[in-house]
Amino acid sequence: MAAVTLKRVKKNYGTTTVVHGVDLEIKAGEFVVILGPSGCGKSTLLRMIAGLEAITEGEISIGSKIVNTLEPRERGCAMVFQNYALYPHMTVAENIGYALKVAGLGKAERMARINAVAEILGLEEFLDRKPIQLSGGQRQRVAMGRAMIREPDVFLYDEPLSNLDARLRVAMRAEIRKLHQRLGTTSLFVTHDQIEAMTLADRIVVMNKGVIEQVGTPDEVYHRPASTYVASFVGSPGLNLLHVMVDRSASCIRFKDGQTLPFEHGQAVLVPDGPAIFGFRAEQAQLSEQIGLTLTPGFQEALGSTRLLHGTVANEEAVIAIPGNGPLDATTSMSVTIPASAMHFFDSTTGRRLG
Amino acid sequence: MEKRATFAMGWLGMAFILPQILLVFIFFYWPTGAAMFWAFTLERPWGGGNEWVGFDNFRQVFADRAYWGSIIRSLMFAASTATLSMAFGLLLAVACDRGLKGYQAFRTVFVWPYAVVAPAAALAFRFIFAPEAGIFSALVKQNPEFWNPAQNGYHAMTMIIICYSWKYAAYCFIFFLAALQAIPRSVIEASALDGASVLRRVFDIQLPLITPTFFFMLVISITDSFQDSFGIVDVMTDGGPGKATELLVYKIYFDGFRGLDYSGAAAQSIVLMLIMMVLTFFQFRYIERRVHYS
Ligand SMILES: Nc1ncnc2c1ncn2[C@@H]1O[C@H](COP(=O)(O)OP(=O)(O)O)[C@@H](O)[C@H]1O
Ligand SMILES: [Mg+2]
């Protein structure tokens, strides 16, 4: 277990900057998920911590050591790769035990530790197989075993579940979480899947284009997104975002088509007059008899327990979640109410959260 | 997806493949046929066509001590050049694969020797190894016996081995580099994280993963050394001194076109062809196996 600290960490490839001065502190034993779309620099960040990629600027420390110039093997990190990166010519046992062999441990001790790890991961019966003879999930476990056996200070995972089918992914997710509870090793997990992030993380780091948008617990990220980017990326569906004008003297917000929605004064203090972006969660909006927002319905998506009703509010797209059964005449426009506590406001130019 | 153009008129299709067939026929089947014909016949001493002699020519070839000498020399040549060129090719490929500074430039430069035709390379090496003016000239002034490929058979053999290996190392380099680059980067990175040093990674991960290429190169370099050595021997030593550098292919040429023993030379070339066929069969049957990475 070790804390990991990044200070103004930057990465250039030639003239293009892919990580723009990232500051991040990961506490010892914490499980942190880096969440972001493909190409935003998540892997690059992880690989800089592992020592597989040079750091252009800034400083990375693991424990109390600055590791900028240390070789990967001197950093105490173990990594699980997206494609598993197993050694094709070695058996499962040899794959798992390779680090110990390199470290010069005797065969007996090696076998004992390989067996212990294999037992935790349920790989006992596959120890003599080659990676080619394993299923995707089993390979994934071998990759985990190879990382675990070294008892590293830090686990790094680079989208380890993205090559698995949906069911297996959910199962492996739970196992990774259990493993973390058991070992308590500081873990950094990279993914583009927000559900994975929400379910695994102690804290989530949302990244976009090489910049950290928000660091927070899954609850914070979900309930108080720091920017429109986080708001639309986290949650399924993402936050509804609509362009509005705030009118504090009238205690209401005005939509593009002229309709208004009253809002509480508590927020009015923090949200300035003028253009803003208004957001609300699909599942916190309700169909109502009372006067609310007017939604022009479009199409529906059935999800079993709920339905997603896609439509437009003031000619901008919006989605609300409604109970999964019962008749719904989704042809005429309907009224939607949103509790004051579920309203979010963002700056219309920077996209940062207001209030 | 399979794409096939079909021609309504059969003759059009035939017209398209005709040039290829013609080339294969003129440069492969015809000479092979001619060699077969000569190998089993003997020209009558006073003219009047050839006479069928069965395996007589082969018996004569195998009874010839000089022939066995050239077989042994060819094997020695094959073993030495394969070892040298593969070792150097591999060393350079591993260095290039690491992506050290300036490796793109090196990669291009390392490939060049293979593009040099054998006689040109041989000519260059003749100057390099010339006793009076070459790299050994200072030592030769002290002791003329130190380097004298014109009279010392071992020196001559060493010379053609080095020249051939220099050229062939480039060929090995291309294949080894391609094989090394086909290994997923993440596998190498995983071993780096597992604590393996650069050298350890080479021996534990990279070399085992390129063994198929290794065996492929071994067979190819042996078969190639049987035939491609001709230009080098011809320019550098003419098979001499004595017969010290007379390799199989050079002996065929020498017996056939200098000694005018067409039948003997043809029988030798049939034997050489059989040896190469066996090696090629061996390669396809046992070595053309690929490693799977995922
Ligand atoms: N070796 C490289 N050379 C140049 N650009 C690279 C290299 N590796 C990654 N990049 C670029 O850096 C950006 C971030 O890549 P990456 O960290 O792999 O993204 P992610 O893992 O979030 O999908 C991408 O735009 C990618 O094209
Ligand atoms: Mg990635």
CSV table of N, CA and C in Angstrom, one decimal, chain A residues 47 52 73 79 81 83 85-89 98-99 102 132 139 146 150, chain B residues 186-187 189-196 200 204-205 208-209 292-294:
chain,number,residue,atom,x,y,z
A,47,ARG,N,0.2,4.8,-17.7
A,47,ARG,CA,1.5,4.3,-18.1
A,47,ARG,C,2.6,5.2,-17.6
A,52,LEU,N,6.1,3.2,-18.0
A,52,LEU,CA,6.2,2.8,-19.3
A,52,LEU,C,6.2,3.9,-20.3
A,73,ARG,N,10.3,-1.5,-13.0
A,73,ARG,CA,10.4,-2.5,-12.0
A,73,ARG,C,10.8,-2.0,-10.6
A,79,MET,N,0.5,-4.1,-13.2
A,79,MET,CA,-0.5,-3.6,-14.1
A,79,MET,C,-1.2,-4.7,-14.8
A,81,PHE,N,-3.3,-5.4,-18.1
A,81,PHE,CA,-3.5,-4.7,-19.4
A,81,PHE,C,-4.9,-5.1,-20.0
A,83,ASN,N,-5.5,-6.0,-23.1
A,83,ASN,CA,-5.4,-7.3,-23.8
A,83,ASN,C,-4.8,-8.4,-23.0
A,85,ALA,N,-2.0,-9.2,-22.1
A,85,ALA,CA,-0.6,-9.3,-22.3
A,85,ALA,C,0.0,-10.5,-21.6
A,86,LEU,N,-0.6,-11.6,-21.6
A,86,LEU,CA,0.0,-12.8,-21.1
A,86,LEU,C,1.2,-13.3,-21.9
A,87,TYR,N,2.1,-14.0,-21.3
A,87,TYR,CA,3.2,-14.5,-22.1
A,87,TYR,C,2.7,-15.8,-22.8
A,88,PRO,N,2.6,-15.8,-24.2
A,88,PRO,CA,2.0,-16.9,-24.9
A,88,PRO,C,2.7,-18.2,-24.8
A,89,HIS,N,4.0,-18.2,-24.5
A,89,HIS,CA,4.7,-19.4,-24.5
A,89,HIS,C,4.9,-20.0,-23.1
A,98,TYR,N,6.2,-15.6,-13.0
A,98,TYR,CA,7.4,-15.0,-13.7
A,98,TYR,C,8.1,-14.0,-12.9
A,99,ALA,N,7.3,-13.1,-12.2
A,99,ALA,CA,8.0,-12.0,-11.4
A,99,ALA,C,8.8,-12.6,-10.3
A,102,VAL,N,12.0,-14.0,-11.8
A,102,VAL,CA,12.9,-13.0,-12.1
A,102,VAL,C,13.6,-12.5,-10.8
A,132,ILE,N,-3.5,-19.6,-24.7
A,132,ILE,CA,-4.3,-19.9,-25.8
A,132,ILE,C,-5.5,-20.8,-25.5
A,139,ARG,N,-8.3,-15.8,-18.8
A,139,ARG,CA,-7.1,-15.1,-19.1
A,139,ARG,C,-7.0,-13.8,-18.2
A,146,ARG,N,-1.1,-12.6,-12.0
A,146,ARG,CA,0.3,-12.1,-12.3
A,146,ARG,C,0.6,-10.8,-11.6
A,150,ARG,N,2.9,-10.4,-6.9
A,150,ARG,CA,4.1,-9.6,-6.5
A,150,ARG,C,3.8,-8.8,-5.2
B,186,SER,N,2.6,-4.7,-25.3
B,186,SER,CA,2.2,-4.9,-23.9
B,186,SER,C,2.8,-6.1,-23.3
B,187,VAL,N,3.1,-7.2,-24.1
B,187,VAL,CA,3.8,-8.3,-23.5
B,187,VAL,C,5.2,-8.0,-22.9
B,189,GLU,N,6.1,-5.0,-22.1
B,189,GLU,CA,5.9,-4.1,-21.0
B,189,GLU,C,5.5,-4.8,-19.7
B,190,ALA,N,4.7,-5.9,-19.9
B,190,ALA,CA,4.3,-6.7,-18.7
B,190,ALA,C,5.5,-7.3,-18.1
B,191,SER,N,6.5,-7.7,-18.9
B,191,SER,CA,7.7,-8.4,-18.3
B,191,SER,C,8.6,-7.3,-17.7
B,192,ALA,N,8.5,-6.1,-18.3
B,192,ALA,CA,9.3,-5.0,-17.6
B,192,ALA,C,8.7,-4.7,-16.2
B,193,LEU,N,7.4,-4.7,-16.1
B,193,LEU,CA,6.8,-4.5,-14.8
B,193,LEU,C,7.1,-5.7,-13.9
B,194,ASP,N,7.2,-6.9,-14.5
B,194,ASP,CA,7.5,-8.0,-13.6
B,194,ASP,C,8.9,-8.0,-13.2
B,195,GLY,N,9.7,-7.0,-13.6
B,195,GLY,CA,11.0,-6.9,-13.0
B,195,GLY,C,12.1,-7.4,-13.9
B,196,ALA,N,11.8,-7.8,-15.1
B,196,ALA,CA,12.9,-8.3,-16.0
B,196,ALA,C,13.7,-7.2,-16.6
B,200,ARG,N,17.2,-9.9,-19.9
B,200,ARG,CA,16.3,-11.0,-19.4
B,200,ARG,C,15.1,-11.1,-20.3
B,204,ASP,N,14.0,-14.4,-22.1
B,204,ASP,CA,12.8,-15.0,-21.6
B,204,ASP,C,11.5,-14.8,-22.4
B,205,ILE,N,11.5,-13.7,-23.1
B,205,ILE,CA,10.2,-13.4,-23.8
B,205,ILE,C,10.4,-13.3,-25.3
B,208,PRO,N,12.1,-16.7,-27.2
B,208,PRO,CA,11.2,-17.8,-27.3
B,208,PRO,C,10.0,-17.5,-28.3
B,209,LEU,N,9.6,-16.3,-28.3
B,209,LEU,CA,8.4,-16.0,-29.2
B,209,LEU,C,8.8,-15.9,-30.6
B,292,HIS,N,0.8,-18.1,-31.4
B,292,HIS,CA,-0.4,-17.2,-31.3
B,292,HIS,C,-0.2,-16.3,-30.1
B,293,TYR,N,-0.5,-15.1,-30.3
B,293,TYR,CA,-0.2,-14.1,-29.2
B,293,TYR,C,-1.3,-13.9,-28.2
B,294,SER,N,-2.6,-14.0,-28.6
B,294,SER,CA,-3.6,-13.5,-27.7
B,294,SER,C,-4.0,-14.5,-26.7
